[in-house]
Tab-separated table of C-alpha atoms and ligand atoms in Angstrom:
chain	number	residue	atom	x	y	z
A	14	MET	CA	19.531	-21.659	-13.739
A	15	SER	CA	23.245	-20.703	-13.460
A	16	ALA	CA	25.125	-19.528	-10.376
A	17	ALA	CA	23.726	-15.989	-10.646
A	18	GLY	CA	20.231	-17.135	-9.609
A	19	LEU	CA	17.376	-14.855	-8.639
A	20	VAL	CA	17.960	-11.265	-7.592
A	21	ILE	CA	15.100	-9.306	-6.017
A	22	ILE	CA	15.119	-5.543	-5.450
A	23	GLY	CA	12.945	-4.660	-2.461
A	24	SER	CA	12.180	-6.372	0.861
A	25	GLY	CA	8.466	-5.554	1.121
A	26	PRO	CA	5.733	-8.200	0.747
A	27	ALA	CA	6.208	-8.500	-3.031
A	28	GLY	CA	9.970	-9.057	-2.780
A	29	VAL	CA	9.836	-11.505	0.133
A	30	ALA	CA	6.935	-13.482	-1.380
A	31	ALA	CA	8.866	-13.720	-4.660
A	32	ALA	CA	11.875	-15.152	-2.787
A	33	GLU	CA	9.714	-17.643	-0.895
A	34	ALA	CA	7.830	-18.845	-3.986
A	35	PHE	CA	11.010	-19.193	-6.016
A	36	ARG	CA	12.665	-21.218	-3.251
A	37	GLU	CA	9.663	-23.550	-3.033
A	38	HIS	CA	10.249	-24.520	-6.663
A	39	ASP	CA	14.043	-24.285	-6.820
A	40	ALA	CA	16.010	-25.539	-3.845
A	41	ASP	CA	19.469	-24.774	-5.264
A	42	ALA	CA	19.830	-21.489	-7.168
A	43	PRO	CA	20.971	-18.474	-5.118
A	44	VAL	CA	18.203	-16.071	-4.010
A	45	ARG	CA	19.338	-12.583	-3.040
A	46	ILE	CA	17.137	-9.711	-1.845
A	47	MET	CA	18.597	-6.212	-2.177
A	48	THR	CA	17.052	-3.632	0.127
A	49	GLU	CA	17.766	-0.090	1.173
A	50	ASP	CA	15.687	-0.600	4.316
A	51	PRO	CA	17.933	-0.934	7.402
A	52	ASP	CA	15.364	-3.148	9.207
A	53	PRO	CA	14.750	-6.839	8.614
A	54	PRO	CA	11.539	-7.271	6.565
A	55	TYR	CA	8.439	-6.153	8.514
A	56	GLU	CA	4.718	-5.599	8.100
A	57	ARG	CA	3.676	-2.079	7.142
A	58	PRO	CA	-0.077	-2.298	7.983
A	59	PRO	CA	0.436	-2.126	11.794
A	60	LEU	CA	2.607	1.006	11.477
A	61	SER	CA	-0.454	3.297	11.289
A	62	LYS	CA	-2.451	1.133	13.707
A	63	GLU	CA	-1.200	-0.935	16.691
A	64	TYR	CA	2.416	0.233	16.397
A	65	LEU	CA	1.480	3.927	16.356
A	66	ARG	CA	-0.945	3.435	19.262
A	67	GLY	CA	1.910	1.824	21.191
A	68	THR	CA	0.165	-1.527	21.672
A	69	THR	CA	2.785	-3.537	19.788
A	70	ASP	CA	6.471	-3.327	18.940
A	71	ASP	CA	6.580	-6.604	17.032
A	72	VAL	CA	6.064	-5.988	13.331
A	73	ALA	CA	8.559	-8.553	12.002
A	74	LEU	CA	7.368	-10.291	8.850
A	75	HIS	CA	9.152	-13.532	9.734
A	76	PRO	CA	11.228	-14.913	12.633
A	77	ALA	CA	14.923	-13.922	12.495
A	78	ASP	CA	16.149	-17.286	11.134
A	79	TRP	CA	13.432	-17.645	8.459
A	80	PHE	CA	15.671	-16.258	5.706
A	81	ALA	CA	18.772	-18.286	6.591
A	82	GLU	CA	16.674	-21.469	6.826
A	83	ARG	CA	15.670	-20.958	3.203
A	84	SER	CA	19.115	-19.773	2.020
A	85	ILE	CA	17.661	-16.393	1.108
A	86	GLU	CA	20.330	-13.688	1.444
A	87	LEU	CA	19.540	-10.093	2.409
A	88	HIS	CA	21.914	-7.427	1.056
A	89	ARG	CA	21.608	-3.885	2.381
A	90	GLY	CA	22.019	-0.915	0.067
A	91	THR	CA	20.418	0.987	-2.767
A	92	VAL	CA	20.471	-0.513	-6.235
A	93	THR	CA	21.453	2.341	-8.514
A	94	GLU	CA	21.566	0.686	-11.904
A	95	LEU	CA	19.887	-2.094	-13.834
A	96	ASP	CA	21.499	-3.392	-17.007
A	97	VAL	CA	18.951	-5.605	-18.729
A	98	THR	CA	21.285	-6.372	-21.643
A	99	ASP	CA	24.074	-7.739	-19.436
A	100	HIS	CA	21.663	-9.133	-16.806
A	101	ALA	CA	23.361	-7.209	-13.972
A	102	ILE	CA	22.612	-4.670	-11.227
A	103	LEU	CA	24.793	-2.223	-9.333
A	104	LEU	CA	24.586	-2.172	-5.516
A	105	GLY	CA	27.102	0.330	-4.172
A	106	ASP	CA	30.324	-0.615	-5.985
A	107	ASP	CA	29.237	-4.249	-6.439
A	108	ARG	CA	28.069	-5.356	-9.827
A	109	MET	CA	25.931	-8.462	-9.443
A	110	ALA	CA	24.717	-10.719	-12.204
A	111	TYR	CA	21.251	-12.255	-12.270
A	112	ASP	CA	19.548	-14.983	-14.228
A	113	ALA	CA	16.139	-13.632	-13.256
A	114	LEU	CA	15.294	-10.338	-11.562
A	115	VAL	CA	12.217	-9.190	-9.652
A	116	LEU	CA	11.661	-5.461	-9.251
A	117	ALA	CA	9.647	-4.952	-6.059
A	118	THR	CA	10.714	-1.406	-5.231
A	119	GLY	CA	7.299	-0.208	-4.003
A	120	ALA	CA	6.631	3.453	-3.515
A	121	ALA	CA	7.827	6.426	-1.475
A	122	PRO	CA	5.826	9.192	0.251
A	123	ARG	CA	5.188	12.183	-1.983
A	124	PRO	CA	6.927	15.262	-0.572
A	125	LEU	CA	4.673	18.077	0.664
A	126	LEU	CA	5.507	21.020	-1.576
A	127	VAL	CA	4.523	23.940	0.655
A	128	PRO	CA	6.736	26.296	2.688
A	129	GLY	CA	7.831	24.374	5.789
A	130	GLY	CA	6.786	21.076	4.135
A	131	GLU	CA	10.062	19.500	5.241
A	132	ARG	CA	8.828	19.789	8.864
A	133	ALA	CA	6.062	17.269	8.180
A	134	LEU	CA	6.744	13.643	9.059
A	135	SER	CA	5.893	10.868	6.634
A	136	LEU	CA	4.888	7.244	7.210
A	137	ARG	CA	6.111	4.463	4.953
A	138	SER	CA	9.002	2.675	6.636
A	139	LEU	CA	9.606	1.392	10.143
A	140	THR	CA	12.186	4.183	10.509
A	141	ASP	CA	9.405	6.705	9.702
A	142	ALA	CA	7.081	4.978	12.180
A	143	ARG	CA	9.661	5.123	14.992
A	144	ARG	CA	10.169	8.831	14.335
A	145	LEU	CA	6.411	9.446	14.331
A	146	ARG	CA	5.825	7.474	17.530
A	147	GLU	CA	8.648	9.334	19.228
A	148	ALA	CA	7.151	12.670	18.153
A	149	ALA	CA	3.739	11.510	19.426
A	150	THR	CA	5.209	10.846	22.858
A	151	GLY	CA	4.730	14.134	24.637
A	152	ALA	CA	2.778	15.789	21.808
A	153	LYS	CA	-0.515	17.387	22.788
A	154	THR	CA	-1.646	18.430	19.321
A	155	ALA	CA	-1.240	16.977	15.843
A	156	VAL	CA	-2.308	17.713	12.297
A	157	VAL	CA	-2.594	14.858	9.810
A	158	ILE	CA	-2.688	16.031	6.200
A	159	GLY	CA	-4.532	13.749	3.788
A	160	ALA	CA	-7.591	11.601	4.561
A	161	GLY	CA	-6.860	8.431	2.591
A	162	PHE	CA	-6.906	5.201	4.576
A	163	ILE	CA	-3.424	5.725	6.025
A	164	GLY	CA	-4.261	9.323	7.038
A	165	CYS	CA	-7.548	8.238	8.663
A	166	GLU	CA	-5.904	5.323	10.472
A	167	ALA	CA	-2.957	7.385	11.711
A	168	ALA	CA	-5.195	10.267	12.839
A	169	ALA	CA	-7.397	7.828	14.791
A	170	SER	CA	-4.358	6.114	16.349
A	171	LEU	CA	-2.877	9.461	17.442
A	172	ALA	CA	-6.254	10.520	18.915
A	173	MET	CA	-6.411	7.213	20.808
A	174	ARG	CA	-3.136	8.253	22.466
A	175	GLY	CA	-4.955	11.313	23.891
A	176	ILE	CA	-3.612	13.789	21.343
A	177	THR	CA	-5.887	16.526	19.918
A	178	VAL	CA	-5.841	15.669	16.209
A	179	HIS	CA	-7.052	17.648	13.203
A	180	LEU	CA	-7.336	15.706	9.951
A	181	VAL	CA	-7.048	18.134	7.023
A	182	ALA	CA	-8.000	17.273	3.434
A	183	PRO	CA	-9.363	18.908	0.285
A	184	ASP	CA	-12.427	16.600	0.083
A	185	THR	CA	-15.631	17.750	1.805
A	186	LEU	CA	-15.704	14.253	3.342
A	187	PRO	CA	-12.791	11.800	3.666
A	188	GLN	CA	-12.299	9.816	0.415
A	189	GLU	CA	-15.469	11.243	-1.107
A	190	LYS	CA	-13.906	11.423	-4.572
A	191	ARG	CA	-12.741	7.805	-4.487
A	192	LEU	CA	-15.591	6.107	-2.600
A	193	GLY	CA	-18.576	8.482	-2.858
A	194	SER	CA	-20.372	10.668	-0.350
A	195	ASP	CA	-22.263	7.843	1.459
A	196	ALA	CA	-18.982	6.142	2.262
A	197	GLY	CA	-17.463	9.563	3.042
A	198	HIS	CA	-20.147	10.234	5.680
A	199	ARG	CA	-19.663	6.853	7.325
A	200	ILE	CA	-15.858	7.201	7.329
A	201	THR	CA	-16.220	10.675	8.863
A	202	ASP	CA	-18.355	9.126	11.635
A	203	LEU	CA	-15.763	6.421	12.314
A	204	VAL	CA	-12.843	8.864	12.356
A	205	THR	CA	-14.560	11.485	14.512
A	206	ALA	CA	-15.745	8.775	16.950
A	207	THR	CA	-12.077	8.430	17.972
A	208	GLY	CA	-11.940	12.156	18.815
A	209	VAL	CA	-10.369	13.326	15.528
A	210	ARG	CA	-11.667	16.647	14.145
A	211	TYR	CA	-12.108	16.515	10.385
A	212	VAL	CA	-11.294	19.749	8.515
A	213	GLY	CA	-12.407	19.335	4.905
A	214	ASN	CA	-12.554	21.550	1.813
A	215	THR	CA	-9.167	23.057	2.475
A	216	SER	CA	-5.480	22.508	1.988
A	217	VAL	CA	-2.314	23.400	3.796
A	218	ARG	CA	-0.550	26.603	2.764
A	219	GLU	CA	2.384	26.560	5.155
A	220	ILE	CA	3.788	24.592	8.053
A	221	GLY	CA	5.267	26.577	10.940
A	222	SER	CA	7.294	25.336	13.890
A	223	HIS	CA	4.187	24.567	16.000
A	224	SER	CA	1.295	25.314	13.699
A	225	VAL	CA	-0.249	24.715	10.305
A	226	LEU	CA	-1.657	27.526	8.183
A	227	LEU	CA	-4.584	26.571	5.946
A	228	ASP	CA	-5.455	28.240	2.664
A	229	ASP	CA	-8.649	29.653	4.237
A	230	GLU	CA	-6.389	31.603	6.667
A	231	ARG	CA	-7.144	29.360	9.651
A	232	THR	CA	-4.212	28.337	11.834
A	233	ILE	CA	-4.165	25.030	13.698
A	234	GLU	CA	-1.760	24.298	16.536
A	235	ALA	CA	0.394	21.240	15.951
A	236	ASP	CA	3.228	19.755	17.996
A	237	LEU	CA	3.538	17.240	15.183
A	238	VAL	CA	2.476	17.214	11.547
A	239	LEU	CA	2.086	14.043	9.507
A	240	ALA	CA	1.800	14.239	5.723
A	241	ALA	CA	-0.256	11.289	4.446
A	242	THR	CA	-0.565	12.726	0.990
A	243	GLY	CA	0.033	9.693	-1.182
A	244	VAL	CA	3.010	7.936	-2.695
A	245	THR	CA	5.113	7.967	-5.834
A	246	PRO	CA	6.170	4.601	-7.323
A	247	ASN	CA	9.937	3.936	-7.191
A	248	SER	CA	10.256	3.371	-10.933
A	249	ASP	CA	13.400	5.397	-11.787
A	250	LEU	CA	15.576	2.277	-12.070
A	251	ALA	CA	13.111	0.622	-14.447
A	252	ARG	CA	12.684	3.754	-16.560
A	253	ALA	CA	16.439	4.278	-16.854
A	254	ALA	CA	16.832	0.628	-17.876
A	255	GLY	CA	14.390	1.170	-20.732
A	256	LEU	CA	11.534	-0.941	-19.342
A	257	ARG	CA	7.991	-0.088	-20.387
A	258	VAL	CA	6.628	2.298	-17.754
A	259	GLU	CA	3.202	3.977	-17.776
A	260	ASN	CA	2.143	6.627	-15.264
A	261	SER	CA	5.273	5.768	-13.271
A	262	LEU	CA	4.249	2.080	-13.028
A	263	ILE	CA	6.080	-0.828	-14.636
A	264	VAL	CA	3.836	-2.539	-17.165
A	265	VAL	CA	3.702	-6.318	-16.655
A	266	ASP	CA	1.611	-9.146	-18.075
A	267	GLY	CA	-0.398	-11.608	-15.979
A	268	HIS	CA	2.806	-13.529	-15.169
A	269	MET	CA	4.448	-10.305	-13.893
A	270	ARG	CA	6.844	-10.223	-16.867
A	271	THR	CA	8.124	-6.783	-17.821
A	272	SER	CA	9.164	-5.740	-21.312
A	273	ALA	CA	12.741	-6.997	-20.642
A	274	ASP	CA	13.766	-10.652	-20.763
A	275	ASP	CA	13.925	-12.386	-17.361
A	276	VAL	CA	12.829	-9.228	-15.521
A	277	TYR	CA	9.622	-9.315	-13.464
A	278	ALA	CA	7.901	-6.621	-11.416
A	279	ALA	CA	5.373	-6.998	-8.595
A	280	GLY	CA	3.547	-5.009	-5.917
A	281	ASP	CA	2.888	-1.261	-5.701
A	282	ILE	CA	5.344	-0.669	-8.540
A	283	ALA	CA	3.463	-2.830	-11.079
A	284	LEU	CA	0.653	-2.137	-13.516
A	285	ALA	CA	-0.355	-5.774	-13.818
A	286	HIS	CA	-2.784	-7.698	-15.966
A	287	ASN	CA	-5.354	-9.447	-13.788
A	288	ALA	CA	-6.802	-12.624	-15.323
A	289	ASP	CA	-10.278	-12.143	-13.800
A	290	ALA	CA	-10.492	-8.424	-14.564
A	291	GLY	CA	-9.256	-9.021	-18.116
A	292	ARG	CA	-7.268	-5.806	-17.967
A	293	ALA	CA	-4.265	-4.188	-16.297
A	294	ILE	CA	-4.910	-2.667	-12.885
A	295	ALA	CA	-2.811	-0.861	-10.299
A	296	VAL	CA	-3.165	-1.715	-6.622
A	297	GLU	CA	-1.504	-0.522	-3.449
A	298	HIS	CA	-2.459	-3.309	-1.041
A	299	TRP	CA	-0.389	-5.614	1.104
A	300	GLN	CA	-1.898	-8.986	0.170
A	301	ASP	CA	-2.005	-8.182	-3.539
A	302	ALA	CA	1.667	-7.209	-3.461
A	303	ALA	CA	2.435	-10.573	-1.824
A	304	ASP	CA	0.240	-12.421	-4.350
A	305	GLN	CA	1.955	-10.738	-7.285
A	306	GLY	CA	5.375	-11.434	-5.744
A	307	GLU	CA	4.425	-15.090	-5.435
A	308	VAL	CA	3.491	-15.197	-9.123
A	309	ALA	CA	6.765	-13.498	-10.111
A	310	GLY	CA	8.897	-15.846	-7.982
A	311	ALA	CA	7.121	-19.007	-9.174
A	312	ARG	CA	7.309	-17.855	-12.777
A	313	ALA	CA	11.040	-17.096	-12.431
A	314	ALA	CA	11.409	-20.706	-11.256
A	315	GLY	CA	9.675	-21.933	-14.406
A	316	ARG	CA	6.075	-22.407	-13.182
A	317	THR	CA	3.123	-21.159	-15.203
A	318	VAL	CA	0.998	-19.100	-12.843
A	319	SER	CA	-0.820	-15.833	-13.258
A	320	TRP	CA	-2.336	-13.122	-11.077
A	321	SER	CA	-6.091	-13.327	-10.522
A	322	GLY	CA	-8.746	-12.543	-7.906
A	323	ALA	CA	-10.275	-9.279	-6.756
A	324	PRO	CA	-7.826	-6.973	-4.988
A	325	GLY	CA	-8.725	-5.836	-1.504
A	326	PHE	CA	-7.663	-4.780	1.959
A	327	TRP	CA	-8.901	-4.155	5.488
A	328	SER	CA	-8.467	-0.877	7.293
A	329	ASP	CA	-8.712	-0.235	11.045
A	330	ILE	CA	-9.935	3.222	12.004
A	331	GLY	CA	-9.870	3.179	15.796
A	332	ASP	CA	-11.724	0.020	16.812
A	333	ALA	CA	-13.701	-0.161	13.552
A	334	THR	CA	-12.658	-2.391	10.664
A	335	LEU	CA	-13.520	-1.506	7.066
A	336	LYS	CA	-13.134	-4.111	4.331
A	337	TYR	CA	-12.790	-3.046	0.732
A	338	SER	CA	-12.543	-5.113	-2.419
A	339	ALA	CA	-12.544	-3.532	-5.885
A	340	TRP	CA	-10.804	-3.425	-9.218
A	341	GLY	CA	-10.076	0.161	-8.188
A	342	ASP	CA	-10.345	1.773	-11.599
A	343	GLY	CA	-13.637	3.558	-11.153
A	344	TYR	CA	-17.407	3.002	-10.866
A	345	GLU	CA	-20.550	4.682	-12.208
A	346	HIS	CA	-23.125	4.112	-9.485
A	347	SER	CA	-23.032	3.239	-5.794
A	348	ARG	CA	-25.612	2.298	-3.223
A	349	ILE	CA	-25.299	2.158	0.545
A	350	VAL	CA	-27.219	-0.340	2.658
A	351	ASP	CA	-27.163	0.345	6.397
A	352	HIS	CA	-27.206	-2.526	8.884
A	353	ASP	CA	-27.780	-2.479	12.657
A	354	ASP	CA	-24.131	-1.829	13.481
A	355	GLY	CA	-22.491	-1.387	10.084
A	356	PHE	CA	-23.002	-0.805	6.400
A	357	THR	CA	-22.279	-2.046	2.879
A	358	VAL	CA	-21.608	0.117	-0.163
A	359	TRP	CA	-22.021	-1.630	-3.543
A	360	TYR	CA	-20.239	-0.122	-6.564
A	361	GLU	CA	-21.316	-0.904	-10.141
A	362	ARG	CA	-20.084	-0.088	-13.629
A	363	ASP	CA	-21.705	-1.205	-16.879
A	364	GLY	CA	-24.216	-3.223	-14.850
A	365	VAL	CA	-21.626	-5.342	-13.027
A	366	LEU	CA	-20.256	-5.131	-9.519
A	367	VAL	CA	-16.779	-3.573	-9.463
A	368	GLY	CA	-16.373	-2.880	-5.755
A	369	VAL	CA	-17.729	-3.411	-2.255
A	370	LEU	CA	-16.970	-1.570	0.994
A	371	THR	CA	-18.231	-3.033	4.253
A	372	HIS	CA	-18.191	-2.383	7.962
A	373	ASN	CA	-19.433	-5.254	10.148
A	374	ALA	CA	-20.923	-6.996	7.124
A	375	ASP	CA	-18.583	-9.893	6.357
A	376	ASP	CA	-21.160	-11.895	4.396
A	377	ASP	CA	-21.546	-8.959	1.987
A	378	TYR	CA	-17.781	-8.623	1.738
A	379	ASP	CA	-17.389	-12.314	0.818
A	380	LEU	CA	-20.321	-12.226	-1.592
A	381	GLY	CA	-19.037	-8.993	-3.147
A	382	GLY	CA	-15.586	-10.486	-3.700
A	383	ARG	CA	-17.153	-13.428	-5.564
A	384	LEU	CA	-19.456	-11.260	-7.675
A	385	ILE	CA	-16.629	-8.898	-8.645
A	386	VAL	CA	-14.636	-11.854	-9.995
A	387	GLU	CA	-17.667	-13.409	-11.720
A	388	GLY	CA	-18.701	-10.086	-13.246
A	389	GLY	CA	-22.228	-10.312	-11.817
A	390	PRO	CA	-24.541	-7.445	-10.845
A	391	ALA	CA	-24.830	-6.162	-7.277
A	392	PRO	CA	-27.216	-8.271	-5.139
A	393	THR	CA	-29.388	-5.203	-4.453
A	394	PRO	CA	-30.237	-2.779	-7.250
A	395	VAL	CA	-27.627	-0.017	-7.245
A	396	ARG	CA	-29.642	2.689	-9.031
B	8	FAD	C1	1.520	2.861	7.269
B	8	FAD	C2	0.983	1.947	6.208
B	8	FAD	C3	-0.137	1.171	6.469
B	8	FAD	C4	-0.655	0.337	5.480
B	8	FAD	N1	-1.743	-0.412	5.771
B	8	FAD	C5	-2.220	-1.273	4.843
B	8	FAD	C6	-3.331	-2.122	5.145
B	8	FAD	O1	-3.897	-2.077	6.237
B	8	FAD	N2	-3.735	-2.987	4.193
B	8	FAD	C7	-3.128	-3.055	2.971
B	8	FAD	O2	-3.533	-3.856	2.126
B	8	FAD	N3	-2.091	-2.252	2.646
B	8	FAD	C8	-1.622	-1.376	3.555
B	8	FAD	N4	-0.554	-0.577	3.254
B	8	FAD	C9	0.021	-0.646	1.894
B	8	FAD	C10	1.011	-1.802	1.777
B	8	FAD	O3	1.922	-1.752	2.825
B	8	FAD	C11	1.718	-1.700	0.428
B	8	FAD	O4	0.756	-1.881	-0.583
B	8	FAD	C12	2.814	-2.773	0.319
B	8	FAD	O5	3.804	-2.598	1.290
B	8	FAD	C13	3.443	-2.760	-1.067
B	8	FAD	O6	4.416	-3.746	-1.093
B	8	FAD	P1	5.649	-3.725	-2.105
B	8	FAD	O7	6.438	-4.961	-1.785
B	8	FAD	O8	5.160	-3.529	-3.461
B	8	FAD	O9	6.488	-2.427	-1.739
B	8	FAD	P2	7.082	-1.893	-0.378
B	8	FAD	O10	6.455	-2.550	0.795
B	8	FAD	O11	7.046	-0.400	-0.470
B	8	FAD	O12	8.602	-2.369	-0.423
B	8	FAD	C14	9.509	-1.796	-1.332
B	8	FAD	C15	10.915	-2.154	-0.924
B	8	FAD	O13	11.838	-1.755	-1.926
B	8	FAD	C16	12.989	-1.163	-1.316
B	8	FAD	N5	13.639	-0.346	-2.357
B	8	FAD	C17	13.069	0.611	-3.145
B	8	FAD	N6	13.969	1.087	-4.041
B	8	FAD	C18	15.115	0.397	-3.826
B	8	FAD	C19	16.410	0.407	-4.449
B	8	FAD	N7	16.690	1.209	-5.481
B	8	FAD	N8	17.360	-0.413	-3.951
B	8	FAD	C20	17.100	-1.250	-2.922
B	8	FAD	N9	15.892	-1.325	-2.314
B	8	FAD	C21	14.918	-0.505	-2.760
B	8	FAD	C22	12.400	-0.439	-0.132
B	8	FAD	O14	13.359	-0.142	0.838
B	8	FAD	C23	11.393	-1.488	0.352
B	8	FAD	O15	12.044	-2.482	1.100
B	8	FAD	C24	-0.029	0.274	4.213
B	8	FAD	C25	1.104	1.053	3.951
B	8	FAD	C26	1.611	1.875	4.938
B	8	FAD	C27	2.835	2.703	4.648
């Protein structure tokens, strides 16, 4: 590799893991991470959990000298152009050459397109989290819009601070469309156990200065409003550079290679081929972003590795931990099995297990992860 070395765009788990993996295999070539985030790399998962509850301030991904020790440079700023023909990027006025490039630009919160939507806070970066925690200090009431995992976690964390929280979403039950009604009922129980009031079957029509108007004419008081309404992949750079992009995701093979020479993509931004699934899947999970980044970095350093394993993540709603592992591209049938203090939901498609959701059932979670990869049926009949 020449003096240009590896350039990475994005300082989330995919970008940092790519830098680390590359450096493990190449001690000499420059490694530069470009990031528009003003904070040193940090963990996002605690931002809706311990950080929002106020029980931790330390979310650093690595100790301060970790990057210097590995000769990994961090450059602040927004990359505005990618020239795949010349192997160069533009950061501010600086044009920088690369030998290999990893796009790990992640995703950004989707704006809430209702009158007053700009009043709603969002939660993606540490800057967002600081703003939200500040707003929570002194707030008596809050509305969280969107009942995905981040919405449920944030609503529970705000309620644990003593705030009266309404969680508003179009589903009758949280995540019913994605995970089914059995899971929806159990998630409702976990969220409401923290004091959160779930308001389903409705959406937000307008956000006022201290209230939220719903489309069924109800008004809910809110000192703070958090929009947890999903994310949009940051794929503009890739699209403008002519890379293959589908549904706003950069298409990569199992080695995280994009359609352009020497350009890789990893993490939330990638639609990646998974060796065990035998198809391309999209995931928005921390560990999978890091795993894909590791593949991209090792591959850029000349190693032959590919992305495999069942994607998954853990979610903390109040004091309860949910564990979910799935290919994430749909199921036909599901079956819930209740345990003394938890539950397991098995998800099947075409007679094979494609997902498992557990609460206090770690053996099922481990078994499910293995069966998903092996392509076996669920251990208990699902229909
Ligand atoms: C509050 C919260 C809680 C979460 N909890 C969990 C959890 O419990 N478990 C789990 O598995 N997942 C969780 N996630 C999801 C997880 O954090 C993401 O899947 C993961 O961060 C994706 O990593 P990434 O590296 O692909 O992208 P990101 O982490 O989004 O990083 C993208 C980086 O690219 C930078 N960037 C983008 N465009 C440019 C540009 N043009 N120029 C320069 N820099 C740019 C950004 O500033 C950022 O540094 C959570 C997410 C949030 C927001």
